[in-house]
Amino acid sequence: SPILLAPQPTQQRTLGPNANTRQHISSGGVALVFLANQAPGLVTKLTAPCWFHKVSYRTRMKMASLAMGVACFLVGCGGLFNDEMSSTDGDDGEDNNDQSDDNNTTHAREQLGLMLELLGVSFTSFQCSLGEASLLALAGKFDSSLLPQLSSSSASGSLSLDSYSAVDNDNSGRLES
């Protein structure tokens, strides 16, 4: 049996809610989307021990926030290119010379849209890995003695601002390292 790169419509039900999104970005190359989604995160987590100690938690979280904004912008711009190309596909009545030039331009713009979308997916992968690793490392800097303070105030059903400010004041020096 042939190897299928994109899920067939009957198979999408078994792949979950993101199957249609992967196919929309690159219908013939689900592997491209997979690599764009996994490679930057893997590189970030593998190289983290070499540079995490040189960058503060605040800076890392700012980097993660910026990466997410850039990712949304890139995927949106790439989608605009693809939407624009799909709306101009129905034009008729042109001669063959102009149609050949238009096909080359359309193909180049579609490729640019695809590259922008895949780059946006890569930024999302980087952001997720950087944020996850940073917050897990930051969680290790807090003492377990904080848990009774938080659990006693949440027993009434809400976390008071007083208990949050006490925790924040006790640990404000730890965020910079």
Coordinates of C-alpha atoms in Angstrom, one line a residue:
S1 CA 0.0 0.0 0.0
P2 CA 1.3 3.6 -0.7
I3 CA 2.5 5.8 2.1
L4 CA 0.1 8.7 2.7
L5 CA 1.6 12.1 3.6
A6 CA -1.7 13.7 4.4
P7 CA -4.7 12.2 6.2
Q8 CA -7.6 11.3 4.0
P9 CA -11.0 12.7 4.9
T10 CA -12.1 9.4 6.4
Q11 CA -9.0 9.3 8.6
Q12 CA -9.3 12.8 10.0
R13 CA -11.8 11.6 12.6
T14 CA -9.2 9.4 14.3
L15 CA -6.4 11.9 14.3
G16 CA -8.0 14.4 16.6
P17 CA -9.0 18.1 16.3
N18 CA -5.6 19.4 15.0
A19 CA -5.6 17.1 11.9
N20 CA -7.5 19.7 9.8
T21 CA -5.1 22.5 10.9
R22 CA -2.1 20.5 9.9
Q23 CA -3.6 19.7 6.5
H24 CA -4.6 23.4 6.0
I25 CA -1.0 24.6 6.5
S26 CA 0.5 22.1 4.1
S27 CA -1.9 19.5 2.6
G28 CA 0.9 17.4 1.1
G29 CA 3.5 17.7 3.9
V30 CA 2.2 16.9 7.3
A31 CA 5.9 15.9 8.0
L32 CA 6.9 19.5 7.3
V33 CA 4.5 20.8 9.9
F34 CA 5.7 18.0 12.4
L35 CA 9.4 18.9 11.9
A36 CA 8.6 22.7 12.2
N37 CA 6.8 21.9 15.4
Q38 CA 9.3 19.6 17.0
A39 CA 12.8 20.7 16.0
P40 CA 13.0 24.2 17.6
G41 CA 11.6 22.8 20.9
L42 CA 14.1 19.9 20.9
V43 CA 17.0 22.2 20.2
T44 CA 15.9 24.7 22.9
K45 CA 15.7 21.9 25.5
L46 CA 18.9 20.3 24.5
T47 CA 20.9 23.5 24.6
A48 CA 19.2 24.9 27.7
P49 CA 21.9 23.7 30.2
C50 CA 24.5 25.7 28.2
W51 CA 22.8 29.1 28.5
F52 CA 19.9 29.1 31.0
H53 CA 22.2 30.1 33.9
K54 CA 23.3 33.2 31.9
V55 CA 19.8 34.5 31.2
S56 CA 17.4 35.6 34.0
Y57 CA 13.9 34.1 34.4
R58 CA 12.3 37.5 33.5
T59 CA 14.3 37.7 30.3
R60 CA 13.4 34.2 29.3
M61 CA 9.7 34.8 29.9
K62 CA 9.9 38.1 27.9
M63 CA 11.6 36.1 25.1
A64 CA 8.8 33.5 25.3
S65 CA 6.2 36.2 25.1
L66 CA 7.8 37.9 22.2
A67 CA 8.2 34.5 20.4
M68 CA 4.5 33.8 20.8
G69 CA 3.6 37.3 19.4
V70 CA 5.9 36.7 16.4
A71 CA 4.4 33.3 15.8
C72 CA 0.9 34.6 15.7
F73 CA 1.9 37.4 13.4
L74 CA 3.8 35.0 11.0
V75 CA 1.0 32.4 10.8
G76 CA -1.5 35.2 10.3
C77 CA 0.5 36.8 7.5
G78 CA 1.1 33.4 5.8
G79 CA -2.6 32.7 6.0
L80 CA -3.3 36.0 4.3
F81 CA -1.1 35.0 1.4
N82 CA -2.9 31.7 1.1
D83 CA -6.3 33.3 1.3
E84 CA -5.4 35.9 -1.3
M85 CA -4.2 33.2 -3.6
S86 CA -7.3 31.1 -3.2
S87 CA -9.5 34.1 -4.0
T88 CA -7.7 34.9 -7.2
D89 CA -7.8 31.3 -8.6
G90 CA -11.2 31.9 -10.3
D91 CA -10.0 34.7 -12.7
D92 CA -10.6 33.8 -16.3
G93 CA -10.4 35.5 -19.7
E94 CA -6.6 36.2 -19.8
D95 CA -4.3 35.2 -22.6
N96 CA -1.7 32.4 -22.1
N97 CA 1.3 34.7 -21.7
D98 CA -0.2 36.7 -18.9
Q99 CA -1.5 33.5 -17.3
S100 CA 2.0 31.9 -17.3
D101 CA 3.4 34.9 -15.5
D102 CA 0.5 35.0 -13.1
N103 CA 1.0 31.3 -12.3
N104 CA 4.6 31.9 -11.5
T105 CA 3.7 34.8 -9.2
T106 CA 0.9 32.8 -7.6
H107 CA 3.2 29.9 -6.9
A108 CA 5.9 32.1 -5.4
R109 CA 3.3 33.8 -3.2
E110 CA 1.9 30.5 -2.1
Q111 CA 5.4 29.3 -1.2
L112 CA 6.0 32.5 0.8
G113 CA 2.8 32.0 2.6
L114 CA 3.7 28.4 3.5
M115 CA 7.2 29.4 4.6
L116 CA 5.7 32.1 6.9
E117 CA 3.3 29.7 8.4
L118 CA 5.9 27.0 9.1
L119 CA 8.2 29.7 10.6
G120 CA 5.3 30.7 12.8
V121 CA 4.8 27.1 13.9
S122 CA 8.6 27.0 14.7
F123 CA 8.4 30.1 16.9
T124 CA 5.5 28.5 18.7
S125 CA 7.5 25.4 19.4
F126 CA 10.4 27.5 20.7
Q127 CA 8.1 29.5 22.9
C128 CA 6.5 26.4 24.4
S129 CA 9.8 24.8 25.2
L130 CA 11.4 27.9 26.6
G131 CA 8.4 28.8 28.7
E132 CA 8.0 25.2 30.0
A133 CA 11.6 24.7 30.9
S134 CA 11.9 28.2 32.5
L135 CA 8.8 27.8 34.7
L136 CA 9.7 24.3 35.8
A137 CA 13.2 25.5 36.8
L138 CA 11.6 28.5 38.6
A139 CA 9.3 26.2 40.5
G140 CA 12.3 24.4 41.9
K141 CA 13.4 27.6 43.6
F142 CA 10.4 27.8 45.8
D143 CA 10.3 26.0 49.2
S144 CA 7.7 23.4 50.1
S145 CA 6.9 25.6 53.2
L146 CA 4.9 27.9 50.9
L147 CA 2.3 25.2 50.3
P148 CA 0.7 25.3 53.8
Q149 CA 0.4 29.1 53.5
L150 CA -1.4 28.8 50.2
S151 CA -3.5 25.9 51.1
S152 CA -4.8 27.5 54.3
S153 CA -5.9 30.6 52.5
S154 CA -7.5 28.7 49.7
A155 CA -9.5 26.5 52.2
S156 CA -12.1 29.3 52.3
G157 CA -12.5 29.0 48.6
S158 CA -10.4 31.9 47.4
L159 CA -6.8 32.9 47.4
S160 CA -6.4 36.2 49.2
L161 CA -4.2 39.0 47.9
D162 CA -2.5 39.1 51.3
S163 CA -1.2 35.5 51.0
Y164 CA -0.1 36.2 47.4
S165 CA 1.8 39.3 48.4
A166 CA 3.5 37.5 51.3
V167 CA 4.6 34.8 48.9
D168 CA 5.7 37.4 46.4
N169 CA 7.7 39.3 49.0
D170 CA 9.4 36.2 50.4
N171 CA 10.6 35.1 46.9
S172 CA 11.2 38.3 45.0
G173 CA 15.0 37.8 45.3
R174 CA 14.8 34.4 43.7
L175 CA 13.4 35.6 40.4
E176 CA 16.6 37.4 39.3
S177 CA 18.9 34.4 39.5

